[in-house]
């Protein structure tokens, strides 16, 4: 699937940047796992779940089946990635898939995040709407999605609360092109600021209009609540510096209005550092950097992390190919520990409202696919499934570990 291909490219970049993680997340400072925990007692995490496009399919019954698998593991949230290209046809061409994903999420009590992924006309990732007319087209597509899901003639009944995340890993040259201008200056932070300063108020205004129209037909509907997420920052590409540069651009342009409701990041393991250790270092520094840059506190999502597990011999026939050289795998027991520890760190950060692992079922291609889900390729549970289930439930109830160490 496309999402596995995109993630594979990103992981390769992460491997390159692993040795420079302390610079990337802390400008040369280091911080222990314990130091990253801000609260004496864990608090319930609002949303726990999985990032996967396995519910974004043409067949509603398949979407419902996969959503049930996500809910059965104890999740209450799911994130999908919607492609957006300059042709601006996605909201029409992908209408059935998007409606099925939303319906399946709603039917299984899963909070839905719609992540927007920029795609060039030739299929390469990394497209960013930058000109005024390009941003207007982008806004039109976002409005079309919102009307489709929540307008007077919505494809999903009473679908009135979800997230829209504006682009993916915007500090990475893979997903946001270009990162630097012809003079060698880091231009992407300013470009992303310019995009968000238009898109955030547009979504809020559009949500109010759609809500008014929908409630004219059904006065009992609650107001449409769309949370605007920014960043989806890659941990290995100086995410703190990216926010600081955005802040400088905001001050230069005298921006004094919000540009996002939530800041998101990804905490894939890097080198010898686990996902939990990356999260513990990165989250508090990002939260501090954002408030210093923009003058208001921000809630945060960690909406991607995960590690590949190598299928046992008894399951190898379900897969194809051989692992690519340098591709890292951990045991299923280590996978369970990684999920638990990453959730435990988040439970000690009151501003971290969502934590999502990457993938539900494994991709079958061992060389180029991604095998980080709690299920094997055919949907049977890995040995880590029960432990992950328990960690998900404990995280949602605030009963996951202690913040004292």
mmCIF file of C-alpha atoms in Angstrom:
data_model
loop_
_atom_site.group_PDB
_atom_site.id
_atom_site.type_symbol
_atom_site.label_atom_id
_atom_site.label_comp_id
_atom_site.label_asym_id
_atom_site.label_seq_id
_atom_site.Cartn_x
_atom_site.Cartn_y
_atom_site.Cartn_z
ATOM 1 C CA UNK A 1 0.000 0.000 0.000
ATOM 2 C CA UNK A 2 1.041 3.582 -0.539
ATOM 3 C CA UNK A 3 1.206 4.318 3.194
ATOM 4 C CA UNK A 4 3.807 1.572 3.700
ATOM 5 C CA UNK A 5 5.919 2.936 0.825
ATOM 6 C CA UNK A 6 5.771 6.429 2.267
ATOM 7 C CA UNK A 7 6.620 5.238 5.741
ATOM 8 C CA UNK A 8 9.546 3.187 4.417
ATOM 9 C CA UNK A 9 11.080 6.324 2.882
ATOM 10 C CA UNK A 10 10.575 8.222 6.131
ATOM 11 C CA UNK A 11 12.158 5.460 8.211
ATOM 12 C CA UNK A 12 15.215 5.506 5.961
ATOM 13 C CA UNK A 13 15.519 9.227 6.643
ATOM 14 C CA UNK A 14 15.074 8.598 10.364
ATOM 15 C CA UNK A 15 17.938 6.097 10.339
ATOM 16 C CA UNK A 16 20.190 8.708 8.760
ATOM 17 C CA UNK A 17 19.217 11.259 11.396
ATOM 18 C CA UNK A 18 19.336 8.974 14.434
ATOM 19 C CA UNK A 19 22.874 9.883 15.441
ATOM 20 C CA UNK A 20 21.877 13.553 15.547
ATOM 21 C CA UNK A 21 18.708 13.108 17.598
ATOM 22 C CA UNK A 22 19.887 15.177 20.555
ATOM 23 C CA UNK A 23 20.477 18.075 18.185
ATOM 24 C CA UNK A 24 17.198 17.473 16.360
ATOM 25 C CA UNK A 25 14.942 17.411 19.404
ATOM 26 C CA UNK A 26 16.862 19.363 21.959
ATOM 27 C CA UNK A 27 19.437 21.566 20.261
ATOM 28 C CA UNK A 28 22.240 19.576 21.846
ATOM 29 C CA UNK A 29 20.619 18.976 25.229
ATOM 30 C CA UNK A 30 19.799 15.529 26.579
ATOM 31 C CA UNK A 31 16.922 14.424 28.755
ATOM 32 C CA UNK A 32 16.179 11.119 30.442
ATOM 33 C CA UNK A 33 12.930 9.208 30.197
ATOM 34 C CA UNK A 34 12.052 10.163 33.755
ATOM 35 C CA UNK A 35 12.805 13.847 33.145
ATOM 36 C CA UNK A 36 10.291 13.798 30.311
ATOM 37 C CA UNK A 37 7.470 12.891 32.683
ATOM 38 C CA UNK A 38 5.739 16.012 33.928
ATOM 39 C CA UNK A 39 3.006 14.713 36.263
ATOM 40 C CA UNK A 40 3.386 12.789 39.575
ATOM 41 C CA UNK A 41 0.477 10.538 38.622
ATOM 42 C CA UNK A 42 -0.607 9.279 35.196
ATOM 43 C CA UNK A 43 -3.740 10.786 33.675
ATOM 44 C CA UNK A 44 -6.104 9.189 31.148
ATOM 45 C CA UNK A 45 -5.003 9.703 27.567
ATOM 46 C CA UNK A 46 -7.983 11.067 25.632
ATOM 47 C CA UNK A 47 -7.358 9.075 22.439
ATOM 48 C CA UNK A 48 -5.420 5.843 21.929
ATOM 49 C CA UNK A 49 -5.414 3.933 18.689
ATOM 50 C CA UNK A 50 -3.897 3.215 15.292
ATOM 51 C CA UNK A 51 -2.882 5.049 12.128
ATOM 52 C CA UNK A 52 -3.954 2.940 9.152
ATOM 53 C CA UNK A 53 -5.701 3.284 5.812
ATOM 54 C CA UNK A 54 -7.214 -0.174 6.159
ATOM 55 C CA UNK A 55 -10.618 1.387 6.844
ATOM 56 C CA UNK A 56 -10.249 3.722 3.839
ATOM 57 C CA UNK A 57 -11.543 1.201 1.301
ATOM 58 C CA UNK A 58 -14.307 1.068 -1.366
ATOM 59 C CA UNK A 59 -16.234 -1.667 0.437
ATOM 60 C CA UNK A 60 -18.117 -0.613 3.572
ATOM 61 C CA UNK A 61 -18.234 -4.126 5.023
ATOM 62 C CA UNK A 62 -14.437 -4.357 4.834
ATOM 63 C CA UNK A 63 -14.088 -0.925 6.466
ATOM 64 C CA UNK A 64 -16.447 -1.999 9.249
ATOM 65 C CA UNK A 65 -14.524 -5.242 9.777
ATOM 66 C CA UNK A 66 -11.187 -3.474 10.093
ATOM 67 C CA UNK A 67 -12.647 -0.794 12.357
ATOM 68 C CA UNK A 68 -13.996 -3.522 14.619
ATOM 69 C CA UNK A 69 -10.512 -5.057 14.806
ATOM 70 C CA UNK A 70 -9.153 -1.672 15.858
ATOM 71 C CA UNK A 71 -11.850 -1.270 18.495
ATOM 72 C CA UNK A 72 -11.390 -4.842 19.728
ATOM 73 C CA UNK A 73 -7.784 -4.165 20.647
ATOM 74 C CA UNK A 74 -9.020 -1.429 22.979
ATOM 75 C CA UNK A 75 -8.558 1.612 20.760
ATOM 76 C CA UNK A 76 -10.904 4.595 20.629
ATOM 77 C CA UNK A 77 -9.215 6.470 17.757
ATOM 78 C CA UNK A 78 -8.018 5.944 14.193
ATOM 79 C CA UNK A 79 -6.110 8.143 11.755
ATOM 80 C CA UNK A 80 -6.205 7.818 7.969
ATOM 81 C CA UNK A 81 -4.133 9.586 5.312
ATOM 82 C CA UNK A 82 -6.022 11.210 2.434
ATOM 83 C CA UNK A 83 -4.026 12.034 -0.722
ATOM 84 C CA UNK A 84 -4.276 15.574 -2.043
ATOM 85 C CA UNK A 85 -2.822 16.669 -5.386
ATOM 86 C CA UNK A 86 -3.025 19.859 -7.498
ATOM 87 C CA UNK A 87 -5.719 18.247 -9.654
ATOM 88 C CA UNK A 88 -8.118 18.750 -6.726
ATOM 89 C CA UNK A 89 -10.258 15.735 -7.647
ATOM 90 C CA UNK A 90 -9.799 13.661 -4.500
ATOM 91 C CA UNK A 91 -12.932 14.721 -2.647
ATOM 92 C CA UNK A 92 -15.002 13.371 -5.550
ATOM 93 C CA UNK A 93 -12.916 10.366 -6.588
ATOM 94 C CA UNK A 94 -12.342 9.204 -3.019
ATOM 95 C CA UNK A 95 -15.791 10.022 -1.683
ATOM 96 C CA UNK A 96 -16.857 6.397 -1.151
ATOM 97 C CA UNK A 97 -13.626 5.473 0.641
ATOM 98 C CA UNK A 98 -13.765 8.509 2.908
ATOM 99 C CA UNK A 99 -17.445 8.026 3.724
ATOM 100 C CA UNK A 100 -16.842 4.345 4.481
ATOM 101 C CA UNK A 101 -13.958 5.196 6.798
ATOM 102 C CA UNK A 102 -16.044 7.773 8.646
ATOM 103 C CA UNK A 103 -19.066 5.472 8.905
ATOM 104 C CA UNK A 104 -16.946 2.575 10.157
ATOM 105 C CA UNK A 105 -15.185 4.799 12.687
ATOM 106 C CA UNK A 106 -18.498 6.145 13.971
ATOM 107 C CA UNK A 107 -20.103 2.698 14.188
ATOM 108 C CA UNK A 108 -17.176 1.407 16.239
ATOM 109 C CA UNK A 109 -16.834 4.456 18.506
ATOM 110 C CA UNK A 110 -13.492 5.506 17.027
ATOM 111 C CA UNK A 111 -12.492 9.151 16.925
ATOM 112 C CA UNK A 112 -11.383 9.901 13.353
ATOM 113 C CA UNK A 113 -8.414 11.980 12.228
ATOM 114 C CA UNK A 114 -8.192 12.856 8.542
ATOM 115 C CA UNK A 115 -4.533 13.391 7.706
ATOM 116 C CA UNK A 116 -3.948 15.231 4.414
ATOM 117 C CA UNK A 117 -0.979 13.995 2.380
ATOM 118 C CA UNK A 118 0.366 16.172 -0.438
ATOM 119 C CA UNK A 119 0.957 14.302 -3.712
ATOM 120 C CA UNK A 120 2.438 15.687 -6.945
ATOM 121 C CA UNK A 121 0.700 14.932 -10.238
ATOM 122 C CA UNK A 122 3.341 12.302 -11.027
ATOM 123 C CA UNK A 123 2.615 10.429 -7.803
ATOM 124 C CA UNK A 124 5.571 11.646 -5.747
ATOM 125 C CA UNK A 125 4.865 12.697 -2.175
ATOM 126 C CA UNK A 126 5.768 16.149 -0.909
ATOM 127 C CA UNK A 127 3.408 18.524 -2.722
ATOM 128 C CA UNK A 128 2.610 21.687 -0.771
ATOM 129 C CA UNK A 129 0.084 24.335 -1.895
ATOM 130 C CA UNK A 130 2.057 27.577 -1.736
ATOM 131 C CA UNK A 131 0.617 30.163 -4.114
ATOM 132 C CA UNK A 132 -2.574 31.968 -3.174
ATOM 133 C CA UNK A 133 -4.569 30.182 -5.865
ATOM 134 C CA UNK A 134 -3.141 26.796 -4.847
ATOM 135 C CA UNK A 135 -4.147 27.388 -1.224
ATOM 136 C CA UNK A 136 -7.638 28.392 -2.352
ATOM 137 C CA UNK A 137 -7.954 25.091 -4.236
ATOM 138 C CA UNK A 138 -6.720 23.252 -1.152
ATOM 139 C CA UNK A 139 -9.284 25.013 1.028
ATOM 140 C CA UNK A 140 -12.030 24.127 -1.448
ATOM 141 C CA UNK A 141 -11.131 20.456 -1.215
ATOM 142 C CA UNK A 142 -11.098 20.569 2.582
ATOM 143 C CA UNK A 143 -14.515 22.209 2.514
ATOM 144 C CA UNK A 144 -15.775 19.520 0.139
ATOM 145 C CA UNK A 145 -14.628 16.809 2.553
ATOM 146 C CA UNK A 146 -16.335 18.548 5.460
ATOM 147 C CA UNK A 147 -19.580 19.016 3.525
ATOM 148 C CA UNK A 148 -19.517 15.394 2.407
ATOM 149 C CA UNK A 149 -19.120 14.132 5.954
ATOM 150 C CA UNK A 150 -21.173 16.645 7.908
ATOM 151 C CA UNK A 151 -23.262 18.860 5.618
ATOM 152 C CA UNK A 152 -27.042 18.838 5.121
ATOM 153 C CA UNK A 153 -26.687 15.855 2.754
ATOM 154 C CA UNK A 154 -23.893 14.134 4.665
ATOM 155 C CA UNK A 155 -22.956 10.554 3.827
ATOM 156 C CA UNK A 156 -22.667 9.801 7.561
ATOM 157 C CA UNK A 157 -25.512 10.585 9.915
ATOM 158 C CA UNK A 158 -24.670 12.928 12.800
ATOM 159 C CA UNK A 159 -20.918 12.922 12.187
ATOM 160 C CA UNK A 160 -20.068 16.099 14.057
ATOM 161 C CA UNK A 161 -16.631 15.677 15.637
ATOM 162 C CA UNK A 162 -13.325 14.816 13.971
ATOM 163 C CA UNK A 163 -9.831 16.136 13.223
ATOM 164 C CA UNK A 164 -8.164 17.411 10.064
ATOM 165 C CA UNK A 165 -4.365 17.266 10.038
ATOM 166 C CA UNK A 166 -2.684 19.565 7.521
ATOM 167 C CA UNK A 167 0.041 17.618 5.703
ATOM 168 C CA UNK A 168 2.478 15.036 7.029
ATOM 169 C CA UNK A 169 5.971 15.432 8.511
ATOM 170 C CA UNK A 170 6.267 18.992 7.298
ATOM 171 C CA UNK A 171 9.866 19.278 8.540
ATOM 172 C CA UNK A 172 10.957 16.397 6.282
ATOM 173 C CA UNK A 173 12.180 16.836 2.708
ATOM 174 C CA UNK A 174 10.308 13.654 1.816
ATOM 175 C CA UNK A 175 6.859 15.003 2.629
ATOM 176 C CA UNK A 176 7.292 18.782 2.239
ATOM 177 C CA UNK A 177 9.093 20.031 -0.855
ATOM 178 C CA UNK A 178 11.131 22.150 -0.915
ATOM 179 C CA UNK A 179 12.575 22.522 2.571
ATOM 180 C CA UNK A 180 15.149 25.129 1.483
ATOM 181 C CA UNK A 181 15.054 28.009 -0.977
ATOM 182 C CA UNK A 182 17.613 28.751 -3.683
ATOM 183 C CA UNK A 183 19.709 30.767 -1.214
ATOM 184 C CA UNK A 184 19.949 27.774 1.128
ATOM 185 C CA UNK A 185 17.637 29.242 3.772
ATOM 186 C CA UNK A 186 15.215 26.957 5.608
ATOM 187 C CA UNK A 187 12.064 28.231 3.940
ATOM 188 C CA UNK A 188 9.640 25.428 4.837
ATOM 189 C CA UNK A 189 8.727 26.763 8.321
ATOM 190 C CA UNK A 190 7.641 30.097 6.877
ATOM 191 C CA UNK A 191 5.792 28.433 4.015
ATOM 192 C CA UNK A 192 3.934 26.178 6.416
ATOM 193 C CA UNK A 193 3.062 29.144 8.627
ATOM 194 C CA UNK A 194 1.576 30.940 5.622
ATOM 195 C CA UNK A 195 -0.481 27.863 4.781
ATOM 196 C CA UNK A 196 -1.766 27.363 8.330
ATOM 197 C CA UNK A 197 -2.630 31.036 8.864
ATOM 198 C CA UNK A 198 -5.126 30.668 6.006
ATOM 199 C CA UNK A 199 -6.317 27.096 6.482
ATOM 200 C CA UNK A 200 -7.052 27.251 10.221
ATOM 201 C CA UNK A 201 -9.545 30.141 10.060
ATOM 202 C CA UNK A 202 -11.013 28.717 6.847
ATOM 203 C CA UNK A 203 -11.810 25.373 8.497
ATOM 204 C CA UNK A 204 -13.312 27.078 11.545
ATOM 205 C CA UNK A 205 -15.482 29.371 9.421
ATOM 206 C CA UNK A 206 -16.506 26.554 7.094
ATOM 207 C CA UNK A 207 -17.412 24.333 10.038
ATOM 208 C CA UNK A 208 -19.711 27.037 11.387
ATOM 209 C CA UNK A 209 -21.409 27.432 7.982
ATOM 210 C CA UNK A 210 -21.825 23.673 7.522
ATOM 211 C CA UNK A 211 -23.116 23.304 11.048
ATOM 212 C CA UNK A 212 -25.713 26.028 10.529
ATOM 213 C CA UNK A 213 -26.912 24.444 7.285
ATOM 214 C CA UNK A 214 -27.075 20.946 8.758
ATOM 215 C CA UNK A 215 -28.875 22.106 11.885
ATOM 216 C CA UNK A 216 -31.473 23.903 9.791
ATOM 217 C CA UNK A 217 -32.584 20.414 8.732
ATOM 218 C CA UNK A 218 -31.955 18.761 12.102
ATOM 219 C CA UNK A 219 -31.963 21.229 15.023
ATOM 220 C CA UNK A 220 -30.948 18.473 17.447
ATOM 221 C CA UNK A 221 -27.500 18.118 15.875
ATOM 222 C CA UNK A 222 -24.623 19.353 18.043
ATOM 223 C CA UNK A 223 -22.385 22.011 16.465
ATOM 224 C CA UNK A 224 -19.753 20.674 14.083
ATOM 225 C CA UNK A 225 -16.430 20.478 15.950
ATOM 226 C CA UNK A 226 -13.389 20.112 13.671
ATOM 227 C CA UNK A 227 -9.980 20.155 15.361
ATOM 228 C CA UNK A 228 -7.181 21.491 13.160
ATOM 229 C CA UNK A 229 -3.880 19.674 13.632
ATOM 230 C CA UNK A 230 -0.546 20.952 12.415
ATOM 231 C CA UNK A 231 2.914 19.525 12.012
ATOM 232 C CA UNK A 232 2.970 15.730 12.119
ATOM 233 C CA UNK A 233 6.622 16.479 12.783
ATOM 234 C CA UNK A 234 9.348 13.896 12.181
ATOM 235 C CA UNK A 235 11.560 13.540 15.244
ATOM 236 C CA UNK A 236 14.799 13.243 13.256
ATOM 237 C CA UNK A 237 14.539 16.526 11.335
ATOM 238 C CA UNK A 238 14.900 19.200 14.039
ATOM 239 C CA UNK A 239 11.208 19.565 14.925
ATOM 240 C CA UNK A 240 11.974 22.017 17.722
ATOM 241 C CA UNK A 241 13.953 24.206 15.337
ATOM 242 C CA UNK A 242 11.106 24.028 12.829
ATOM 243 C CA UNK A 243 8.647 25.417 15.400
ATOM 244 C CA UNK A 244 11.136 28.088 16.454
ATOM 245 C CA UNK A 245 11.565 29.178 12.836
ATOM 246 C CA UNK A 246 7.793 29.298 12.412
ATOM 247 C CA UNK A 247 7.653 31.505 15.486
ATOM 248 C CA UNK A 248 10.222 33.895 14.053
ATOM 249 C CA UNK A 249 8.221 34.149 10.843
ATOM 250 C CA UNK A 250 5.048 34.764 12.864
ATOM 251 C CA UNK A 251 6.670 37.589 14.815
ATOM 252 C CA UNK A 252 8.081 39.137 11.641
ATOM 253 C CA UNK A 253 4.615 39.152 10.056
ATOM 254 C CA UNK A 254 2.972 40.268 13.325
ATOM 255 C CA UNK A 255 0.668 37.260 13.395
ATOM 256 C CA UNK A 256 -1.490 37.287 16.512
ATOM 257 C CA UNK A 257 -4.164 34.684 15.758
ATOM 258 C CA UNK A 258 -4.072 30.896 16.299
ATOM 259 C CA UNK A 259 -2.752 28.759 13.462
ATOM 260 C CA UNK A 260 -3.680 25.315 14.830
ATOM 261 C CA UNK A 261 -5.546 23.661 17.682
ATOM 262 C CA UNK A 262 -3.171 20.734 18.158
ATOM 263 C CA UNK A 263 0.503 20.169 17.318
ATOM 264 C CA UNK A 264 1.370 16.616 16.281
ATOM 265 C CA UNK A 265 4.620 14.689 16.012
ATOM 266 C CA UNK A 266 5.917 11.154 15.411
ATOM 267 C CA UNK A 267 8.173 9.254 17.807
ATOM 268 C CA UNK A 268 9.597 6.310 15.886
ATOM 269 C CA UNK A 269 12.538 4.628 17.591
ATOM 270 C CA UNK A 270 15.875 5.998 16.390
ATOM 271 C CA UNK A 271 19.070 4.012 16.684
ATOM 272 C CA UNK A 272 19.327 2.798 20.268
ATOM 273 C CA UNK A 273 16.546 5.106 21.447
ATOM 274 C CA UNK A 274 13.086 3.609 21.885
ATOM 275 C CA UNK A 275 9.852 5.304 20.866
ATOM 276 C CA UNK A 276 9.200 6.101 24.516
ATOM 277 C CA UNK A 277 12.607 7.743 24.944
ATOM 278 C CA UNK A 278 12.156 9.803 21.789
ATOM 279 C CA UNK A 279 8.706 10.883 22.989
ATOM 280 C CA UNK A 280 9.983 11.743 26.475
ATOM 281 C CA UNK A 281 12.686 13.996 25.051
ATOM 282 C CA UNK A 282 10.683 15.566 22.271
ATOM 283 C CA UNK A 283 7.213 16.274 23.674
ATOM 284 C CA UNK A 284 8.093 18.728 26.483
ATOM 285 C CA UNK A 285 10.557 20.602 24.287
ATOM 286 C CA UNK A 286 8.018 20.973 21.498
ATOM 287 C CA UNK A 287 5.341 22.137 23.932
ATOM 288 C CA UNK A 288 7.715 24.747 25.375
ATOM 289 C CA UNK A 289 8.956 25.862 21.956
ATOM 290 C CA UNK A 290 5.433 26.320 20.630
ATOM 291 C CA UNK A 291 4.295 28.429 23.580
ATOM 292 C CA UNK A 292 7.397 30.598 23.350
ATOM 293 C CA UNK A 293 6.929 30.979 19.587
ATOM 294 C CA UNK A 294 3.200 31.707 19.481
ATOM 295 C CA UNK A 295 2.250 32.828 22.967
ATOM 296 C CA UNK A 296 -0.384 30.220 23.732
ATOM 297 C CA UNK A 297 -0.242 26.660 25.118
ATOM 298 C CA UNK A 298 -0.940 23.820 22.715
ATOM 299 C CA UNK A 299 -2.319 20.311 23.088
ATOM 300 C CA UNK A 300 -0.290 17.647 21.310
ATOM 301 C CA UNK A 301 -0.789 14.337 19.511
ATOM 302 C CA UNK A 302 1.795 11.624 18.943
ATOM 303 C CA UNK A 303 -0.003 10.109 15.970
ATOM 304 C CA UNK A 304 2.645 7.697 14.659
ATOM 305 C CA UNK A 305 5.116 5.329 16.256
ATOM 306 C CA UNK A 306 5.914 1.661 15.813
ATOM 307 C CA UNK A 307 8.514 -1.041 15.249
ATOM 308 C CA UNK A 308 8.665 -3.872 12.734
ATOM 309 C CA UNK A 309 8.381 -7.440 14.039
ATOM 310 C CA UNK A 310 9.680 -10.395 12.038
ATOM 311 C CA UNK A 311 6.964 -13.034 11.546
ATOM 312 C CA UNK A 312 7.725 -16.451 13.056
ATOM 313 C CA UNK A 313 8.396 -19.453 10.834
ATOM 314 C CA UNK A 314 4.819 -20.640 11.279
ATOM 315 C CA UNK A 315 3.534 -17.421 9.683
ATOM 316 C CA UNK A 316 6.239 -16.884 7.063
ATOM 317 C CA UNK A 317 4.109 -18.340 4.260
ATOM 318 C CA UNK A 318 1.779 -15.329 4.639
ATOM 319 C CA UNK A 319 4.594 -12.992 3.590
ATOM 320 C CA UNK A 320 6.769 -12.540 0.529
ATOM 321 C CA UNK A 321 10.344 -11.500 -0.110
ATOM 322 C CA UNK A 322 13.227 -11.079 2.281
ATOM 323 C CA UNK A 323 13.845 -8.184 4.658
ATOM 324 C CA UNK A 324 15.803 -5.378 3.057
ATOM 325 C CA UNK A 325 19.385 -4.941 4.298
ATOM 326 C CA UNK A 326 19.415 -2.684 7.331
ATOM 327 C CA UNK A 327 15.726 -3.082 8.064
ATOM 328 C CA UNK A 328 15.313 -3.371 11.819
ATOM 329 C CA UNK A 329 13.020 -5.827 13.568
ATOM 330 C CA UNK A 330 12.210 -6.345 17.229
ATOM 331 C CA UNK A 331 10.559 -9.279 18.961
ATOM 332 C CA UNK A 332 6.821 -9.300 19.590
ATOM 333 C CA UNK A 333 7.460 -9.136 23.329
ATOM 334 C CA UNK A 334 9.619 -6.049 22.762
ATOM 335 C CA UNK A 335 6.830 -4.591 20.632
ATOM 336 C CA UNK A 336 4.421 -4.943 23.546
ATOM 337 C CA UNK A 337 6.890 -3.231 25.874
ATOM 338 C CA UNK A 338 7.460 -0.413 23.361
ATOM 339 C CA UNK A 339 3.733 0.298 23.112
ATOM 340 C CA UNK A 340 3.292 0.196 26.890
ATOM 341 C CA UNK A 341 6.253 2.483 27.580
ATOM 342 C CA UNK A 342 5.285 5.026 24.915
ATOM 343 C CA UNK A 343 1.766 5.212 26.318
ATOM 344 C CA UNK A 344 3.135 5.475 29.854
ATOM 345 C CA UNK A 345 5.270 8.491 28.950
ATOM 346 C CA UNK A 346 2.261 10.176 27.329
ATOM 347 C CA UNK A 347 0.125 9.520 30.407
ATOM 348 C CA UNK A 348 2.568 11.657 32.375
ATOM 349 C CA UNK A 349 2.308 14.587 29.953
ATOM 350 C CA UNK A 350 -1.069 16.312 30.497
ATOM 351 C CA UNK A 351 -0.903 18.081 27.121
ATOM 352 C CA UNK A 352 -0.422 14.811 25.165
ATOM 353 C CA UNK A 353 -3.989 13.933 24.213
ATOM 354 C CA UNK A 354 -3.501 11.208 21.577
ATOM 355 C CA UNK A 355 -1.073 8.357 20.950
ATOM 356 C CA UNK A 356 -1.380 6.167 17.845
ATOM 357 C CA UNK A 357 0.666 3.184 16.732
ATOM 358 C CA UNK A 358 1.295 2.693 13.015
ATOM 359 C CA UNK A 359 -0.486 -0.154 11.261
ATOM 360 C CA UNK A 360 -3.150 -2.722 12.102
ATOM 361 C CA UNK A 361 -2.332 -5.743 9.948
ATOM 362 C CA UNK A 362 1.178 -6.369 8.675
ATOM 363 C CA UNK A 363 2.055 -5.670 5.073
ATOM 364 C CA UNK A 364 2.937 -8.925 3.321
ATOM 365 C CA UNK A 365 6.084 -7.606 1.597
ATOM 366 C CA UNK A 366 8.958 -8.170 4.019
ATOM 367 C CA UNK A 367 11.393 -6.196 1.892
ATOM 368 C CA UNK A 368 9.376 -3.060 1.250
ATOM 369 C CA UNK A 369 6.353 -3.300 3.545
ATOM 370 C CA UNK A 370 5.765 -2.401 7.160
ATOM 371 C CA UNK A 371 5.182 -5.032 9.869
ATOM 372 C CA UNK A 372 4.456 -2.971 12.983
ATOM 373 C CA UNK A 373 0.810 -3.879 13.548
ATOM 374 C CA UNK A 374 -0.587 -5.957 16.409
ATOM 375 C CA UNK A 375 -1.858 -8.480 13.829
ATOM 376 C CA UNK A 376 -0.247 -10.689 11.220
ATOM 377 C CA UNK A 377 -1.025 -10.132 7.559
ATOM 378 C CA UNK A 378 -4.266 -12.161 7.611
ATOM 379 C CA UNK A 379 -5.604 -10.521 10.758
ATOM 380 C CA UNK A 380 -4.693 -13.108 13.383
ATOM 381 C CA UNK A 381 -3.251 -11.590 16.562
ATOM 382 C CA UNK A 382 0.442 -11.528 17.325
ATOM 383 C CA UNK A 383 1.637 -12.725 20.716
ATOM 384 C CA UNK A 384 1.892 -9.022 21.661
ATOM 385 C CA UNK A 385 -1.830 -8.438 21.024
ATOM 386 C CA UNK A 386 -3.087 -9.125 24.570
ATOM 387 C CA UNK A 387 -0.442 -6.942 26.175
ATOM 388 C CA UNK A 388 -1.133 -4.094 23.723
ATOM 389 C CA UNK A 389 -4.853 -4.473 24.423
ATOM 390 C CA UNK A 390 -4.221 -4.168 28.158
ATOM 391 C CA UNK A 391 -1.957 -1.138 27.639
ATOM 392 C CA UNK A 392 -4.552 0.603 25.476
ATOM 393 C CA UNK A 393 -7.289 0.084 28.065
ATOM 394 C CA UNK A 394 -5.049 1.129 30.942
ATOM 395 C CA UNK A 395 -3.925 4.271 29.102
ATOM 396 C CA UNK A 396 -7.519 5.337 28.448
ATOM 397 C CA UNK A 397 -8.441 4.845 32.096
ATOM 398 C CA UNK A 398 -5.352 6.491 33.601
ATOM 399 C CA UNK A 399 -4.094 3.285 35.180
ATOM 400 C CA UNK A 400 -0.858 2.869 33.264
ATOM 401 C CA UNK A 401 2.209 2.791 35.491
ATOM 402 C CA UNK A 402 3.664 5.606 37.523
ATOM 403 C CA UNK A 403 5.279 8.936 36.689
ATOM 404 C CA UNK A 404 7.719 8.800 39.573
ATOM 405 C CA UNK A 405 10.478 7.059 37.645
#
